Short mmCIF file of C-alpha atoms and ligand atoms in Angstrom, two decimals:
data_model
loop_
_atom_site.label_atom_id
_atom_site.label_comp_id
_atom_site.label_asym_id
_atom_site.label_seq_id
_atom_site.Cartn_x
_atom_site.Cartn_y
_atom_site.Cartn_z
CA UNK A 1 16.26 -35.15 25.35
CA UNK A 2 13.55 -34.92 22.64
CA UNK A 3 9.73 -35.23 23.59
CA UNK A 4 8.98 -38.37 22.48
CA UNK A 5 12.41 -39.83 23.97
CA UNK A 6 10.80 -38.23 27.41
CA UNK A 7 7.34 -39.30 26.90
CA UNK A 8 8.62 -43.15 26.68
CA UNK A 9 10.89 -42.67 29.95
CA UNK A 10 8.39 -41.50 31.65
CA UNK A 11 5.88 -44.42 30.10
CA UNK A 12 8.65 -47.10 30.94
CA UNK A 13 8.87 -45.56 34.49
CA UNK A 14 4.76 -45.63 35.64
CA UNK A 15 4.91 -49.03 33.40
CA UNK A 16 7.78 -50.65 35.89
CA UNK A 17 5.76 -48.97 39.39
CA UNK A 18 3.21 -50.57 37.89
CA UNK A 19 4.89 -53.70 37.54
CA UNK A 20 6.59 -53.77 41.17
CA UNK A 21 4.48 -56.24 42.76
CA UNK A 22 3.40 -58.66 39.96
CA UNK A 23 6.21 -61.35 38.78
CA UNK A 24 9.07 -59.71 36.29
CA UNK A 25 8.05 -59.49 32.47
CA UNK A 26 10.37 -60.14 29.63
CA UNK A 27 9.65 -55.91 28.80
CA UNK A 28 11.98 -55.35 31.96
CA UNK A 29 14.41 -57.91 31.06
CA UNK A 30 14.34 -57.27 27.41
CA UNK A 31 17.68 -55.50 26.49
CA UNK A 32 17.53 -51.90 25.38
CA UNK A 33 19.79 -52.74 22.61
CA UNK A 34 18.68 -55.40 20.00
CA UNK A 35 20.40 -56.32 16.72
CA UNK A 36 18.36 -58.41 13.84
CA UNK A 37 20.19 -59.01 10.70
CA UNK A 38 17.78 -58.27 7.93
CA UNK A 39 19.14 -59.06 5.22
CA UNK A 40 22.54 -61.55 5.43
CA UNK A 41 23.40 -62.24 1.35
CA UNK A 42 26.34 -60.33 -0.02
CA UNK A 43 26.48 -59.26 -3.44
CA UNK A 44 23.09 -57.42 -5.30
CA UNK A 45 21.73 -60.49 -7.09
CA UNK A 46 18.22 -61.70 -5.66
CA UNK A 47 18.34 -64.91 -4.71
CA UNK A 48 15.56 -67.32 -5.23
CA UNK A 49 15.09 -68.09 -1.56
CA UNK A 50 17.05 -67.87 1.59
CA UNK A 51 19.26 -64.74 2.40
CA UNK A 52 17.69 -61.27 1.52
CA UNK A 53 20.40 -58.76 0.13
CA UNK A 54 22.40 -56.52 3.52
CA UNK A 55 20.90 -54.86 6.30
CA UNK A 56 21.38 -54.76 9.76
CA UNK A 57 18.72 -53.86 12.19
CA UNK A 58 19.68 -52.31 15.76
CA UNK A 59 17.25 -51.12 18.18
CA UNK A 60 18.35 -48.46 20.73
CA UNK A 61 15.59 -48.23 23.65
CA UNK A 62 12.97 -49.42 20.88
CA UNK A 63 14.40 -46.78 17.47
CA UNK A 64 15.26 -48.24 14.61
CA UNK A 65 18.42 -47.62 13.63
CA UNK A 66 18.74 -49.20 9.74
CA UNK A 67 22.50 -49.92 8.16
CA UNK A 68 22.40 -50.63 4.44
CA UNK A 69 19.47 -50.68 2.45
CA UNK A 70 19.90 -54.08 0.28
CA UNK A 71 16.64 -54.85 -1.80
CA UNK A 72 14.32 -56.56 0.52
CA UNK A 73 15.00 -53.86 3.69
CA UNK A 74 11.20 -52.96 4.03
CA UNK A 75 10.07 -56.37 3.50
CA UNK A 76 12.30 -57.62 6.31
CA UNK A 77 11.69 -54.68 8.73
CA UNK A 78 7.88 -55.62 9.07
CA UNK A 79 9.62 -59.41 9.39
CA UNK A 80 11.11 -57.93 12.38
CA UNK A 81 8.28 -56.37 13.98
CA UNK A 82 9.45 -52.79 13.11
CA UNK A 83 6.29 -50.64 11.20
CA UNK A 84 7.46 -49.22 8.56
CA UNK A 85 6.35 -45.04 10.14
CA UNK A 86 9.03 -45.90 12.90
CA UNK A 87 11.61 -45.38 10.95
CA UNK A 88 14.27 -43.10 11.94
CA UNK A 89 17.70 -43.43 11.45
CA UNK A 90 19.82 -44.68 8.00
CA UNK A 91 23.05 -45.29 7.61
CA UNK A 92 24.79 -46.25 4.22
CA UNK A 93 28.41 -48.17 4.92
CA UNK A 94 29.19 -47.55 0.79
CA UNK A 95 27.43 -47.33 -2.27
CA UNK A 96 27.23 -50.34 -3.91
CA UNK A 97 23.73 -51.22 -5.02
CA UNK A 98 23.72 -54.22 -2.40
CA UNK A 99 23.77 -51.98 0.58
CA UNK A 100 21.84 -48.99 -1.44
CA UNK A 101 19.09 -50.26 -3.82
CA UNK A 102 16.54 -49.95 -1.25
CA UNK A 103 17.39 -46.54 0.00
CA UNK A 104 14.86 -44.48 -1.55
CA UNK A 105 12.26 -46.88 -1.83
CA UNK A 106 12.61 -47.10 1.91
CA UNK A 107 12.31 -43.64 2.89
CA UNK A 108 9.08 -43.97 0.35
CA UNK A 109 7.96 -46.71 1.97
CA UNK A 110 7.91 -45.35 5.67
CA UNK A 111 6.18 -42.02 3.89
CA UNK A 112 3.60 -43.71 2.30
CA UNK A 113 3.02 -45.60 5.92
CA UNK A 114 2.41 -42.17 7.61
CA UNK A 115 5.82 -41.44 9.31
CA UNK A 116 5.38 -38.83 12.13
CA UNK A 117 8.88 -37.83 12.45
CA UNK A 118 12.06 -36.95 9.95
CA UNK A 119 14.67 -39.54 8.99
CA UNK A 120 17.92 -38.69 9.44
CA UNK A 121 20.43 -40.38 6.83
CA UNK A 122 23.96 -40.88 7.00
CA UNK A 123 26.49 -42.00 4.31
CA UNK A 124 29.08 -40.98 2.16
CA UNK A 125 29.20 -38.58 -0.65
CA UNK A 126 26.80 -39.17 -3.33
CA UNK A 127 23.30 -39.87 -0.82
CA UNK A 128 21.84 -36.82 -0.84
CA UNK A 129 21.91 -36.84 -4.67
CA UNK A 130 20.71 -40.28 -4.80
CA UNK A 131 17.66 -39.57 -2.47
CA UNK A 132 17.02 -36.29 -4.82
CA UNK A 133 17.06 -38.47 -7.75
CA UNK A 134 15.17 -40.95 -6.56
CA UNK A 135 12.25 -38.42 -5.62
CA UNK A 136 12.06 -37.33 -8.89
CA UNK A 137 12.13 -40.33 -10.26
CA UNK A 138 8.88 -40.78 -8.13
CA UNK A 139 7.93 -37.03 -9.43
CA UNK A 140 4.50 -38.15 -10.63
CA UNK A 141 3.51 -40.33 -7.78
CA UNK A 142 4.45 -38.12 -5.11
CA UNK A 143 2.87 -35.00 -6.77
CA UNK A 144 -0.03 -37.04 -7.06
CA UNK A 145 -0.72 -37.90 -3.66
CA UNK A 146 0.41 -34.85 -2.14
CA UNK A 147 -2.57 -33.12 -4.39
CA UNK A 148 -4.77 -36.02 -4.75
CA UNK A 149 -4.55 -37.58 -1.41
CA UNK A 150 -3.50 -35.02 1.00
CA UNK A 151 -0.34 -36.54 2.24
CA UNK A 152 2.82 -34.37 3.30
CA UNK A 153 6.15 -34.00 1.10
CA UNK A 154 7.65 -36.39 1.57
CA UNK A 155 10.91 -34.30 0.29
CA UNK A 156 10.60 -32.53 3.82
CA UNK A 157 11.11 -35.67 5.38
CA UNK A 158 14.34 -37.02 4.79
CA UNK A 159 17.42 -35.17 6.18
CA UNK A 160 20.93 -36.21 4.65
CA UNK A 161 24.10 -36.20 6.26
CA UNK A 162 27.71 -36.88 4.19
CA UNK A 163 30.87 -36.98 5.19
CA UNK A 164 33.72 -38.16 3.69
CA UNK A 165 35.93 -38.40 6.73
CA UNK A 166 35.80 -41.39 9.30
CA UNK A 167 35.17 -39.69 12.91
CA UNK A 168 31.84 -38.78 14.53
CA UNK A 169 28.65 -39.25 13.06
CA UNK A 170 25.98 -39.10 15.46
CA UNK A 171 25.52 -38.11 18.90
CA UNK A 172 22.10 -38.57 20.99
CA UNK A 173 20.73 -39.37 24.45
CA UNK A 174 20.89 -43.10 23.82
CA UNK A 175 24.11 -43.92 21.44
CA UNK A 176 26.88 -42.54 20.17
CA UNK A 177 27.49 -43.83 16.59
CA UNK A 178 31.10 -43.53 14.88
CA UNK A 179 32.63 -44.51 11.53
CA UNK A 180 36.00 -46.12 10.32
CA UNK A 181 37.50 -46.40 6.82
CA UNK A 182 37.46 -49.84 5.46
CA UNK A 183 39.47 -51.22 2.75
CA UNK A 184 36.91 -51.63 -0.39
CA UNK A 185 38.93 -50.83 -3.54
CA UNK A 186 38.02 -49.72 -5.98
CA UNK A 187 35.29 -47.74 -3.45
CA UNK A 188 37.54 -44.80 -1.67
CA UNK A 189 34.41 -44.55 1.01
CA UNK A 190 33.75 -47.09 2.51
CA UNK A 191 33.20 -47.48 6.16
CA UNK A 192 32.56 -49.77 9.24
CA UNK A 193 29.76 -47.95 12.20
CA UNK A 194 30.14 -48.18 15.61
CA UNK A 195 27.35 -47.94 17.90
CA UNK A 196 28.12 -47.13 21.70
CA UNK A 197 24.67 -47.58 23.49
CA UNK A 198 24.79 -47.44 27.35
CA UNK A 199 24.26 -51.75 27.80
CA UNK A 200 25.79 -52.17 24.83
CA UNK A 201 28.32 -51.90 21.77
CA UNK A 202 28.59 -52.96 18.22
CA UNK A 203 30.14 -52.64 15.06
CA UNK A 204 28.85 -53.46 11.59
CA UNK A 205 32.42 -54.03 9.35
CA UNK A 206 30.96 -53.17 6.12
CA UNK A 207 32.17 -54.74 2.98
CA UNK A 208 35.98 -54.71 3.79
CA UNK A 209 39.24 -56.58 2.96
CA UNK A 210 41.49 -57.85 5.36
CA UNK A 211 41.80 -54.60 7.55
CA UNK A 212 43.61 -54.43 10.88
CA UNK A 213 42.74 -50.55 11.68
CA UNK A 214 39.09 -52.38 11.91
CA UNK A 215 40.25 -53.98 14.87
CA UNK A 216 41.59 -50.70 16.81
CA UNK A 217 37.75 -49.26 15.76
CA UNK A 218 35.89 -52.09 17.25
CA UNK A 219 38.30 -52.87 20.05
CA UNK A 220 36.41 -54.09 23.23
CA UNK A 221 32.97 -53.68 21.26
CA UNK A 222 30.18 -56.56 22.69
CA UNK A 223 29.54 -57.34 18.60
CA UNK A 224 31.37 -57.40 16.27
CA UNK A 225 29.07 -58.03 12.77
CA UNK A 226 31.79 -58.65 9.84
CA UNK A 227 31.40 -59.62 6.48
CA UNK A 228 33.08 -62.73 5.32
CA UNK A 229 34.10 -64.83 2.20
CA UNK A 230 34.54 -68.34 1.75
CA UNK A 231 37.35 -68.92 -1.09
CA UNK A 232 36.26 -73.05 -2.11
CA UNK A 233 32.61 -71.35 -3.05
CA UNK A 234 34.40 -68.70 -4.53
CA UNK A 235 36.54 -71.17 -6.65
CA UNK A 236 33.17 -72.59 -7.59
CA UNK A 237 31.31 -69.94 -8.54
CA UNK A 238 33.76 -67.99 -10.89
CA UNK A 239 33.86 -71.41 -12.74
CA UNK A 240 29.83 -70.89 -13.72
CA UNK A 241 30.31 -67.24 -14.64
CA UNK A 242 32.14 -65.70 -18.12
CA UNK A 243 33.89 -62.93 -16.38
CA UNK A 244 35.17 -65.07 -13.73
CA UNK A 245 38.41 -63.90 -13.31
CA UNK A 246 37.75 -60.13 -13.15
CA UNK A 247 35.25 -61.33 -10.24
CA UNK A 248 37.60 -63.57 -8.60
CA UNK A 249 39.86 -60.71 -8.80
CA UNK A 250 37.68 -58.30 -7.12
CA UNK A 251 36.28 -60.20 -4.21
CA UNK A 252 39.75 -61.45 -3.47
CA UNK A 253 40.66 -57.73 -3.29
CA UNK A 254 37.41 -56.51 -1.70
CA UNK A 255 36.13 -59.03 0.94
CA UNK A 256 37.63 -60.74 4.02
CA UNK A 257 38.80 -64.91 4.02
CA UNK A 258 37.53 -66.43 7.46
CA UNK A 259 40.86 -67.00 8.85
CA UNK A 260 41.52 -62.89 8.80
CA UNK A 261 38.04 -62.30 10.24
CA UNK A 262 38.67 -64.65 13.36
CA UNK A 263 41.87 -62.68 13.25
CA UNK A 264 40.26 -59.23 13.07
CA UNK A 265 37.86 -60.44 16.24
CA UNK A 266 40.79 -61.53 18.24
CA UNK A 267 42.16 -58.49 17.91
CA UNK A 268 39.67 -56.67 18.82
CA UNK A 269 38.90 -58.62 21.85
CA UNK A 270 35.30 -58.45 20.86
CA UNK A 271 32.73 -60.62 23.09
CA UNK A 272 30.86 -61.65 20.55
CA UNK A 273 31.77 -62.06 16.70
CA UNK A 274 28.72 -62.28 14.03
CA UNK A 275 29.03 -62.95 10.37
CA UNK A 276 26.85 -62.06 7.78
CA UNK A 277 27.21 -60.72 4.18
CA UNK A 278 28.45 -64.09 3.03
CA UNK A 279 29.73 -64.60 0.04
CA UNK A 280 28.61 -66.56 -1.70
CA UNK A 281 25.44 -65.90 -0.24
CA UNK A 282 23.20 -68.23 -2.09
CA UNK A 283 25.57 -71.81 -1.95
CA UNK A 284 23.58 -74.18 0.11
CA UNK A 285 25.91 -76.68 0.28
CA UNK A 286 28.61 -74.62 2.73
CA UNK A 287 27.69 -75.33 6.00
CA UNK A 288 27.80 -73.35 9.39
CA UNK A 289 30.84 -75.18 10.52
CA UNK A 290 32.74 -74.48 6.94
CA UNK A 291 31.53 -70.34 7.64
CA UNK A 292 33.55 -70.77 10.82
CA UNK A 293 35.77 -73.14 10.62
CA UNK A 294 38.87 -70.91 9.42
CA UNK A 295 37.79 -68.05 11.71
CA UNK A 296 37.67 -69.89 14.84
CA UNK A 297 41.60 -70.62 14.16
CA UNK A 298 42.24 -67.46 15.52
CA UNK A 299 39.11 -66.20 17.68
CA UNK A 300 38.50 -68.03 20.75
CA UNK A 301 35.07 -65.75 21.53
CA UNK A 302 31.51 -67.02 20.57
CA UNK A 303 31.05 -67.14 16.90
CA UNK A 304 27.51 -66.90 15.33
CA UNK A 305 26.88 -67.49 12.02
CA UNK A 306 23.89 -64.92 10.95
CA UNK A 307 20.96 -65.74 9.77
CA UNK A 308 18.12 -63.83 7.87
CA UNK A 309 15.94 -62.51 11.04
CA UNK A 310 18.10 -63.88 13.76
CA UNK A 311 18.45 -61.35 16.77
CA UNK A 312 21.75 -61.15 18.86
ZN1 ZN B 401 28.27 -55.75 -0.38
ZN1 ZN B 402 30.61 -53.48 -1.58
#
């Protein structure tokens, strides 16, 4: 158990004593394992308004835990109440630019906010590259304010941690976090997270076809947070864009229908089943019901259709 782990224990435990004779407070009821989609929009374009490009929030006793790093992740963290120095934990499902772009400037951002402690990030081959890059694509501004301003290096900060194998990937006092290949061609590694907490499991699918191995990973999980197309806003998208049928080809190879998510959620006899990473992410006009029509043909459990923000 680390210090500041113990320190908070033993906070939370005067705090309830405390508490004992005065009426219960939502801290005590609160669960010690929060998810908050950040960011909900597959796909790297910025849209105008609405969805913010993927991330998914969960809180284990109160640390962040950050997967995917779509532009917009800082923005959307201080949205959720999380300062920017608490930062902590990354995890990196693939590396397309939707669930990367923000990586560096995130680590950066939690730097430049004073972060006490090192961030440990996970991912497959290619991060710790990436967050070199990245740094010295910063080179000036960094050196800069190390000299100019004092701060720490921020290179010292950031721990990386690939593997190219699904399996273990982190083990603590409060969760247990594994990984599953996912079926992204052309991407080789790509994979779906699983996070055991003690009140609580989920998994975050990752972008993912149709992939029943997913449901042997998140069997008996409480969440279940999958990604999900819809093929009529497919259909009329690729009729707006030039290369439309490499695209349609793609996504049709790439993502997951409704009907096979509800399937992969059945399956897994999950409690709850979340989508997010729509795509299209940006198409107003398909409702809620339309997002869950097809997978509610096959999954009987409760079916939430994410939201930017929304906390499950
Ligand atoms: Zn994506
Ligand atoms: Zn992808």
């Amino acid at each position: 158990m680390n210090q500041t782990r113990r320190e908070f224990l033993t906070a939370a435990a005067s705090f309830t004593v405390a508490q004992t004779l005065l009426p219960r407070v939502s801290f005590a009821q609160q669960k010690s394992t929060r998810i908050i989609l950040l960011g909900t929009k597959g796909g790297p374009r910025v849209g105008e308004a609405g969805r913010s490009n993927p991330s998914t929030l969960i809180l284990v006793n109160n640390v962040p835990y950050v997967v995917d790093c779509g532009y917009g992740t800082s923005k959307q963290l201080i949205s959720a109440g999380v300062a920017l120095n608490r930062l902590r934990y990354i995890f990196i499902t693939h590396h397309h630019s939707d669930h990367n772009l923000e990586l560096g400037a995130l680590i950066y951002n939690a730097w430049i906010t004073g972060l006490p402690m090192r961030i440990d990030a996970y991912g497959p081959p290619g991060l710790t590259q990436m967050t070199r890059d990245f740094f010295n694509y910063l080179k000036f501004d960094i050196d800069t304010r190390i000299e100019d301003e004092g701060r720490s290096d921020p290179r010292n900060l950031i721990r990386t941690h690939e593997f190219d194998k699904p399996g273990m990937v982190l083990m603590n006092d409060d969760v247990k976090v594994t990984s599953c290949r996912v079926r992204h061609p052309p991407i080789q590694q790509a994979y779906a997270y699983r996070f055991d907490a003690r009140d609580r499991s989920v998994v975050i699918s990752g972008d993912t076809a149709y992939a029943p191995e997913l449901a042997d990973f998140a069997k008996g999980a409480d969440v279940l947070v999958h990604e999900v197309m819809y093929l009529p806003g497919i259909d009329a998208l690729v009729k707006r864009l030039p290369n439309a049928k490499r695209l349609r080809e793609h996504l049709m190879a790439a993502h997951t229908l409704p009907e096979d998510v509800g399937k992969i959620a059945a399956q897994a006899e999950v409690k709850t089943l979340v989508l997010s990473h729509f795509v299209p992410g940006d198409d107003a006009s398909i409702t809620d019901e339309q997002w869950a029509e097809g997978v509610r043909k096959h999954f009987k459990g409760r079916v939430v259709v994410g939201k930017d923000l929304m906390e499950i």
